[in-house]
Amino acid sequence: MATVITSECINCGACEPECPNTAIYQGAVEWQAPDGSMHPPVSNDIFYIVPEKCTECVGFHDHEACAAVCPVDCCVPDPNIPETHEVLLARARTLHPELTIADDAPSRFKKEGAAAPAAGAPPAAAATPAPPPAPKPAAPASVAPPAPVAAPPEAPGLAIPAPAEWEIPITCFRCAGEYTVPFAYFRAGVVFYCPHCQGSFVPTLSMVRGVEESLARFHARWRAAFEEFQERRRRELEQFETRQRHELEEFERELRAIATRDKPPGAPAKRRGFFTF
């Protein structure tokens, strides 16, 4: 199905730059066809998507980019325009003749759990994606490992905040003023306002993913450095204890030698012969 923007749109503009086909336009703005001809806007009030240019990101992403960044979830499949993966792939190739889009290019229809809405008719296709949600609970398990991040607090002076608590720096494109927002709120489509001039800023999905990946890499290096330090300290402690244990054994042998070198007073002595001098 083609994607449509519903009336819940708040005109944040987060979706427009994410579309690989320039199929999204601001309300009241004419849209341009692939042949260069101009056409009247589909909507005069809110952003809209041109069905003839929408490929649901087939050929570029395994998800609909506009829906991923929309803060109010108003980018939804249009039930009035059902389209298959093959049709959308062919359209992507027509819209981008300069690109070589392979048959196995990214597509939400191939994404786990997305085959059911794509196939539409065959019930078997809908039955196949049903089981995959079961492994989904495994995702939280993979998130569990970051818990070791709590290890660094052993050195309070070197503690770092959790990823969600990092302050993300933003530079206002209007006044060049700088401010920060917690990463927990730094999400695609969320509108931030400059405290200096009230200029708006809307992070894109690529920005959020870039920051998220950078934080993940930094925290991984941080944990690795502490783990390496702890392992080195453990080996050094073992070597120190081994040396001290040997020194203790040597000292005990030294004490034993001193204690047995001379006979203590009152110890039994061997009787000498009567004429022994």
mmCIF file of C-alpha atoms in Angstrom:
data_model
loop_
_atom_site.group_PDB
_atom_site.id
_atom_site.type_symbol
_atom_site.label_atom_id
_atom_site.label_comp_id
_atom_site.label_asym_id
_atom_site.label_seq_id
_atom_site.Cartn_x
_atom_site.Cartn_y
_atom_site.Cartn_z
ATOM 1 C CA MET A 1 0.000 0.000 0.000
ATOM 2 C CA ALA A 2 1.094 3.584 -0.555
ATOM 3 C CA THR A 3 1.614 5.698 2.535
ATOM 4 C CA VAL A 4 -0.679 8.569 3.458
ATOM 5 C CA ILE A 5 -0.408 11.358 6.051
ATOM 6 C CA THR A 6 -3.541 11.644 8.159
ATOM 7 C CA SER A 7 -5.182 14.780 9.545
ATOM 8 C CA GLU A 8 -3.329 14.272 12.860
ATOM 9 C CA CYS A 9 -0.239 15.798 11.194
ATOM 10 C CA ILE A 10 1.264 18.629 13.282
ATOM 11 C CA ASN A 11 3.342 20.028 10.389
ATOM 12 C CA CYS A 12 6.647 19.373 12.161
ATOM 13 C CA GLY A 13 8.354 18.600 8.840
ATOM 14 C CA ALA A 14 10.378 15.674 10.200
ATOM 15 C CA CYS A 15 9.221 13.314 7.451
ATOM 16 C CA GLU A 16 10.036 15.438 4.385
ATOM 17 C CA PRO A 17 13.872 15.136 4.402
ATOM 18 C CA GLU A 18 13.702 11.397 5.150
ATOM 19 C CA CYS A 19 11.853 10.439 1.950
ATOM 20 C CA PRO A 20 14.279 8.955 -0.646
ATOM 21 C CA ASN A 21 11.861 9.763 -3.484
ATOM 22 C CA THR A 22 10.988 13.391 -2.585
ATOM 23 C CA ALA A 23 7.378 12.242 -2.466
ATOM 24 C CA ILE A 24 6.528 14.355 0.602
ATOM 25 C CA TYR A 25 5.572 18.004 0.235
ATOM 26 C CA GLN A 26 4.441 20.755 2.557
ATOM 27 C CA GLY A 27 0.786 21.720 2.392
ATOM 28 C CA ALA A 28 -0.162 24.125 -0.429
ATOM 29 C CA VAL A 29 3.117 23.412 -2.252
ATOM 30 C CA GLU A 30 2.908 22.028 -5.800
ATOM 31 C CA TRP A 31 4.560 18.669 -6.383
ATOM 32 C CA GLN A 32 6.891 17.806 -9.240
ATOM 33 C CA ALA A 33 6.472 14.667 -11.324
ATOM 34 C CA PRO A 34 9.503 12.619 -12.500
ATOM 35 C CA ASP A 35 9.143 14.223 -15.949
ATOM 36 C CA GLY A 36 9.503 17.687 -14.407
ATOM 37 C CA SER A 37 5.859 18.738 -14.747
ATOM 38 C CA MET A 38 4.235 20.510 -11.821
ATOM 39 C CA HIS A 39 0.918 19.485 -10.266
ATOM 40 C CA PRO A 40 -1.425 21.112 -7.735
ATOM 41 C CA PRO A 41 -0.940 20.176 -4.078
ATOM 42 C CA VAL A 42 -2.803 17.196 -2.686
ATOM 43 C CA SER A 43 -3.378 19.093 0.568
ATOM 44 C CA ASN A 44 -3.311 22.760 1.462
ATOM 45 C CA ASP A 45 -3.163 22.398 5.242
ATOM 46 C CA ILE A 46 -0.729 19.625 6.126
ATOM 47 C CA PHE A 47 2.201 17.733 4.626
ATOM 48 C CA TYR A 48 1.149 15.187 2.029
ATOM 49 C CA ILE A 49 2.596 12.218 0.141
ATOM 50 C CA VAL A 50 2.313 11.846 -3.636
ATOM 51 C CA PRO A 51 1.140 8.238 -4.269
ATOM 52 C CA GLU A 52 2.753 8.186 -7.732
ATOM 53 C CA LYS A 53 6.185 8.795 -6.144
ATOM 54 C CA CYS A 54 5.810 6.734 -2.965
ATOM 55 C CA THR A 55 7.583 3.363 -2.898
ATOM 56 C CA GLU A 56 7.176 2.785 0.851
ATOM 57 C CA CYS A 57 10.985 3.094 0.850
ATOM 58 C CA VAL A 58 11.336 -0.211 -1.042
ATOM 59 C CA GLY A 59 14.829 -0.283 -2.523
ATOM 60 C CA PHE A 60 16.261 1.976 0.199
ATOM 61 C CA HIS A 61 15.091 0.910 3.667
ATOM 62 C CA ASP A 62 13.472 -2.076 5.331
ATOM 63 C CA HIS A 63 10.944 0.297 6.899
ATOM 64 C CA GLU A 64 8.991 3.405 5.977
ATOM 65 C CA ALA A 65 11.294 6.280 6.895
ATOM 66 C CA CYS A 66 8.499 8.822 7.253
ATOM 67 C CA ALA A 67 6.584 6.619 9.685
ATOM 68 C CA ALA A 68 9.772 6.012 11.690
ATOM 69 C CA VAL A 69 10.343 9.716 12.390
ATOM 70 C CA CYS A 70 6.731 10.846 12.739
ATOM 71 C CA PRO A 71 6.148 11.942 16.366
ATOM 72 C CA VAL A 72 2.373 11.441 16.175
ATOM 73 C CA ASP A 73 2.247 8.269 14.043
ATOM 74 C CA CYS A 74 0.211 9.891 11.287
ATOM 75 C CA CYS A 75 2.131 8.266 8.395
ATOM 76 C CA VAL A 76 0.129 5.104 7.762
ATOM 77 C CA PRO A 77 -0.551 2.687 4.860
ATOM 78 C CA ASP A 78 -3.359 3.856 2.592
ATOM 79 C CA PRO A 79 -5.965 1.045 2.425
ATOM 80 C CA ASN A 80 -7.333 2.575 -0.783
ATOM 81 C CA ILE A 81 -4.077 2.060 -2.676
ATOM 82 C CA PRO A 82 -2.838 -1.510 -2.094
ATOM 83 C CA GLU A 83 0.469 -2.214 -3.842
ATOM 84 C CA THR A 84 2.867 -5.161 -3.859
ATOM 85 C CA HIS A 85 6.599 -5.330 -3.336
ATOM 86 C CA GLU A 86 7.161 -5.916 -7.056
ATOM 87 C CA VAL A 87 5.141 -2.848 -8.071
ATOM 88 C CA LEU A 88 6.962 -0.618 -5.595
ATOM 89 C CA LEU A 89 10.367 -1.985 -6.601
ATOM 90 C CA ALA A 90 9.627 -1.267 -10.255
ATOM 91 C CA ARG A 91 8.539 2.271 -9.334
ATOM 92 C CA ALA A 92 11.742 2.848 -7.366
ATOM 93 C CA ARG A 93 13.784 1.854 -10.433
ATOM 94 C CA THR A 94 11.722 4.200 -12.614
ATOM 95 C CA LEU A 95 12.145 7.104 -10.213
ATOM 96 C CA HIS A 96 15.899 6.487 -9.885
ATOM 97 C CA PRO A 97 17.219 5.372 -13.292
ATOM 98 C CA GLU A 98 20.691 6.496 -12.246
ATOM 99 C CA LEU A 99 20.776 3.844 -9.512
ATOM 100 C CA THR A 100 21.088 0.086 -9.725
ATOM 101 C CA ILE A 101 18.429 -1.279 -7.398
ATOM 102 C CA ALA A 102 18.842 -5.044 -7.014
ATOM 103 C CA ASP A 103 16.021 -7.520 -6.577
ATOM 104 C CA ASP A 104 17.165 -8.145 -3.012
ATOM 105 C CA ALA A 105 17.249 -4.445 -2.136
ATOM 106 C CA PRO A 106 15.916 -3.429 1.304
ATOM 107 C CA SER A 107 12.160 -3.726 1.612
ATOM 108 C CA ARG A 108 9.721 -3.684 4.487
ATOM 109 C CA PHE A 109 7.967 -6.627 2.811
ATOM 110 C CA LYS A 110 11.054 -8.761 3.468
ATOM 111 C CA LYS A 111 11.444 -7.533 7.011
ATOM 112 C CA GLU A 112 10.531 -10.049 9.690
ATOM 113 C CA GLY A 113 6.884 -9.698 10.587
ATOM 114 C CA ALA A 114 6.069 -7.399 7.625
ATOM 115 C CA ALA A 115 5.246 -10.038 5.036
ATOM 116 C CA ALA A 116 1.644 -10.373 6.189
ATOM 117 C CA PRO A 117 0.455 -6.885 5.219
ATOM 118 C CA ALA A 118 2.443 -7.111 1.985
ATOM 119 C CA ALA A 119 0.959 -10.359 0.772
ATOM 120 C CA GLY A 120 -2.532 -9.393 1.785
ATOM 121 C CA ALA A 121 -4.292 -12.363 0.274
ATOM 122 C CA PRO A 122 -2.316 -15.541 1.047
ATOM 123 C CA PRO A 123 -3.087 -16.520 4.647
ATOM 124 C CA ALA A 124 0.034 -18.654 4.710
ATOM 125 C CA ALA A 125 2.150 -15.527 4.463
ATOM 126 C CA ALA A 126 0.370 -14.122 7.476
ATOM 127 C CA ALA A 127 0.918 -17.340 9.374
ATOM 128 C CA THR A 128 4.667 -17.260 8.816
ATOM 129 C CA PRO A 129 5.347 -13.926 10.543
ATOM 130 C CA ALA A 130 3.226 -14.935 13.543
ATOM 131 C CA PRO A 131 5.942 -17.071 15.186
ATOM 132 C CA PRO A 132 8.732 -14.448 14.920
ATOM 133 C CA PRO A 133 7.207 -12.210 17.608
ATOM 134 C CA ALA A 134 7.951 -14.991 20.070
ATOM 135 C CA PRO A 135 11.739 -14.474 19.847
ATOM 136 C CA LYS A 136 11.202 -10.739 20.279
ATOM 137 C CA PRO A 137 11.302 -11.054 24.089
ATOM 138 C CA ALA A 138 14.920 -12.060 23.586
ATOM 139 C CA ALA A 139 15.648 -8.429 22.779
ATOM 140 C CA PRO A 140 15.466 -7.343 26.439
ATOM 141 C CA ALA A 141 17.952 -10.099 27.221
ATOM 142 C CA SER A 142 20.414 -8.551 24.792
ATOM 143 C CA VAL A 143 19.877 -5.217 26.471
ATOM 144 C CA ALA A 144 20.819 -6.740 29.830
ATOM 145 C CA PRO A 145 24.608 -6.817 29.172
ATOM 146 C CA PRO A 146 24.884 -3.017 29.362
ATOM 147 C CA ALA A 147 24.232 -3.437 33.091
ATOM 148 C CA PRO A 148 28.012 -3.868 33.660
ATOM 149 C CA VAL A 149 28.240 -0.138 32.962
ATOM 150 C CA ALA A 150 27.690 0.101 36.716
ATOM 151 C CA ALA A 151 31.239 -1.221 37.174
ATOM 152 C CA PRO A 152 32.977 2.129 36.629
ATOM 153 C CA PRO A 153 31.388 3.671 39.751
ATOM 154 C CA GLU A 154 34.200 1.904 41.658
ATOM 155 C CA ALA A 155 36.144 5.030 40.711
ATOM 156 C CA PRO A 156 33.639 7.813 41.478
ATOM 157 C CA GLY A 157 35.781 10.473 39.857
ATOM 158 C CA LEU A 158 35.612 8.680 36.496
ATOM 159 C CA ALA A 159 31.913 7.785 36.507
ATOM 160 C CA ILE A 160 29.983 8.527 33.315
ATOM 161 C CA PRO A 161 26.234 8.971 32.881
ATOM 162 C CA ALA A 162 24.006 6.305 31.397
ATOM 163 C CA PRO A 163 23.331 6.729 27.640
ATOM 164 C CA ALA A 164 19.819 8.093 28.262
ATOM 165 C CA GLU A 165 21.238 10.759 30.597
ATOM 166 C CA TRP A 166 23.849 12.145 28.198
ATOM 167 C CA GLU A 167 23.296 15.777 27.274
ATOM 168 C CA ILE A 168 23.223 16.099 23.477
ATOM 169 C CA PRO A 169 24.593 19.465 22.249
ATOM 170 C CA ILE A 170 22.484 21.406 19.732
ATOM 171 C CA THR A 171 23.505 24.534 17.827
ATOM 172 C CA CYS A 172 20.635 26.750 16.694
ATOM 173 C CA PHE A 173 20.793 27.362 12.934
ATOM 174 C CA ARG A 174 19.208 30.789 13.399
ATOM 175 C CA CYS A 175 21.223 32.458 16.159
ATOM 176 C CA ALA A 176 24.059 29.908 16.501
ATOM 177 C CA GLY A 177 23.184 29.649 20.180
ATOM 178 C CA GLU A 178 24.060 26.402 21.918
ATOM 179 C CA TYR A 179 21.981 24.301 24.286
ATOM 180 C CA THR A 180 21.634 20.663 25.284
ATOM 181 C CA VAL A 181 18.855 18.109 25.689
ATOM 182 C CA PRO A 182 18.956 14.694 27.412
ATOM 183 C CA PHE A 183 19.337 11.824 24.955
ATOM 184 C CA ALA A 184 16.241 10.222 26.483
ATOM 185 C CA TYR A 185 14.214 12.969 24.740
ATOM 186 C CA PHE A 186 16.389 13.256 21.621
ATOM 187 C CA ARG A 187 14.066 11.391 19.257
ATOM 188 C CA ALA A 188 13.227 11.757 15.587
ATOM 189 C CA GLY A 189 10.353 14.145 15.023
ATOM 190 C CA VAL A 190 10.492 15.766 18.463
ATOM 191 C CA VAL A 191 10.527 19.558 18.202
ATOM 192 C CA PHE A 192 13.042 21.448 20.355
ATOM 193 C CA TYR A 193 13.085 25.222 20.750
ATOM 194 C CA CYS A 194 16.212 27.325 21.166
ATOM 195 C CA PRO A 195 16.195 29.035 24.594
ATOM 196 C CA HIS A 196 17.897 32.061 23.010
ATOM 197 C CA CYS A 197 15.667 32.819 20.009
ATOM 198 C CA GLN A 198 12.896 30.171 20.147
ATOM 199 C CA GLY A 199 14.042 28.754 16.810
ATOM 200 C CA SER A 200 12.805 25.192 16.276
ATOM 201 C CA PHE A 201 14.962 22.119 15.721
ATOM 202 C CA VAL A 202 13.681 18.655 14.738
ATOM 203 C CA PRO A 203 16.155 15.716 14.836
ATOM 204 C CA THR A 204 15.984 13.308 11.909
ATOM 205 C CA LEU A 205 16.117 9.550 12.243
ATOM 206 C CA SER A 206 19.675 9.494 10.875
ATOM 207 C CA MET A 207 20.768 12.035 13.531
ATOM 208 C CA VAL A 208 19.252 10.003 16.349
ATOM 209 C CA ARG A 209 20.779 6.770 15.080
ATOM 210 C CA GLY A 210 24.177 8.419 14.662
ATOM 211 C CA VAL A 211 24.149 9.720 18.246
ATOM 212 C CA GLU A 212 22.876 6.388 19.557
ATOM 213 C CA GLU A 213 25.617 4.434 17.766
ATOM 214 C CA SER A 214 28.286 6.903 18.935
ATOM 215 C CA LEU A 215 27.145 6.561 22.555
ATOM 216 C CA ALA A 216 27.106 2.782 22.253
ATOM 217 C CA ARG A 217 30.675 2.745 20.873
ATOM 218 C CA PHE A 218 31.925 5.091 23.598
ATOM 219 C CA HIS A 219 30.324 3.084 26.394
ATOM 220 C CA ALA A 220 31.731 -0.126 24.898
ATOM 221 C CA ARG A 221 35.257 1.365 24.859
ATOM 222 C CA TRP A 222 34.763 2.698 28.386
ATOM 223 C CA ARG A 223 33.678 -0.703 29.710
ATOM 224 C CA ALA A 224 36.494 -2.442 27.830
ATOM 225 C CA ALA A 225 39.075 -0.077 29.351
ATOM 226 C CA PHE A 226 37.796 -0.724 32.875
ATOM 227 C CA GLU A 227 37.612 -4.474 32.290
ATOM 228 C CA GLU A 228 41.192 -4.450 30.979
ATOM 229 C CA PHE A 229 42.295 -2.447 34.008
ATOM 230 C CA GLN A 230 40.507 -4.807 36.404
ATOM 231 C CA GLU A 231 42.040 -7.842 34.682
ATOM 232 C CA ARG A 232 45.520 -6.315 34.817
ATOM 233 C CA ARG A 233 45.064 -5.470 38.476
ATOM 234 C CA ARG A 234 43.872 -9.037 39.163
ATOM 235 C CA ARG A 235 46.978 -10.511 37.498
ATOM 236 C CA GLU A 236 49.284 -8.132 39.352
ATOM 237 C CA LEU A 237 47.599 -9.016 42.644
ATOM 238 C CA GLU A 238 48.032 -12.728 41.954
ATOM 239 C CA GLN A 239 51.723 -12.201 41.148
ATOM 240 C CA PHE A 240 52.189 -10.110 44.300
ATOM 241 C CA GLU A 241 50.492 -12.726 46.472
ATOM 242 C CA THR A 242 52.658 -15.462 44.934
ATOM 243 C CA ARG A 243 55.846 -13.508 45.700
ATOM 244 C CA GLN A 244 54.698 -12.806 49.243
ATOM 245 C CA ARG A 245 53.797 -16.461 49.779
ATOM 246 C CA HIS A 246 57.276 -17.556 48.702
ATOM 247 C CA GLU A 247 58.861 -14.942 50.952
ATOM 248 C CA LEU A 248 56.764 -16.200 53.867
ATOM 249 C CA GLU A 249 57.887 -19.773 53.246
ATOM 250 C CA GLU A 250 61.526 -18.655 53.108
ATOM 251 C CA PHE A 251 61.116 -16.800 56.386
ATOM 252 C CA GLU A 252 59.545 -19.821 58.069
ATOM 253 C CA ARG A 253 62.498 -21.964 56.959
ATOM 254 C CA GLU A 254 64.863 -19.315 58.315
ATOM 255 C CA LEU A 255 63.111 -19.357 61.686
ATOM 256 C CA ARG A 256 63.197 -23.131 61.772
ATOM 257 C CA ALA A 257 66.951 -23.121 61.071
ATOM 258 C CA ILE A 258 67.585 -20.622 63.881
ATOM 259 C CA ALA A 259 65.468 -22.623 66.322
ATOM 260 C CA THR A 260 67.342 -25.883 65.652
ATOM 261 C CA ARG A 261 70.866 -24.453 65.429
ATOM 262 C CA ASP A 262 71.569 -24.527 69.201
ATOM 263 C CA LYS A 263 70.203 -26.815 71.916
ATOM 264 C CA PRO A 264 67.994 -25.040 74.414
ATOM 265 C CA PRO A 265 68.906 -25.150 78.148
ATOM 266 C CA GLY A 266 67.780 -28.341 79.883
ATOM 267 C CA ALA A 267 67.651 -30.374 76.682
ATOM 268 C CA PRO A 268 68.891 -34.011 77.176
ATOM 269 C CA ALA A 269 72.544 -34.462 76.263
ATOM 270 C CA LYS A 270 74.492 -37.611 75.343
ATOM 271 C CA ARG A 271 76.426 -39.021 78.345
ATOM 272 C CA ARG A 272 80.185 -39.053 77.931
ATOM 273 C CA GLY A 273 82.485 -41.864 79.018
ATOM 274 C CA PHE A 274 84.122 -41.695 82.485
ATOM 275 C CA PHE A 275 87.568 -41.103 81.059
ATOM 276 C CA THR A 276 86.409 -38.840 78.237
ATOM 277 C CA PHE A 277 87.821 -35.357 78.244
#
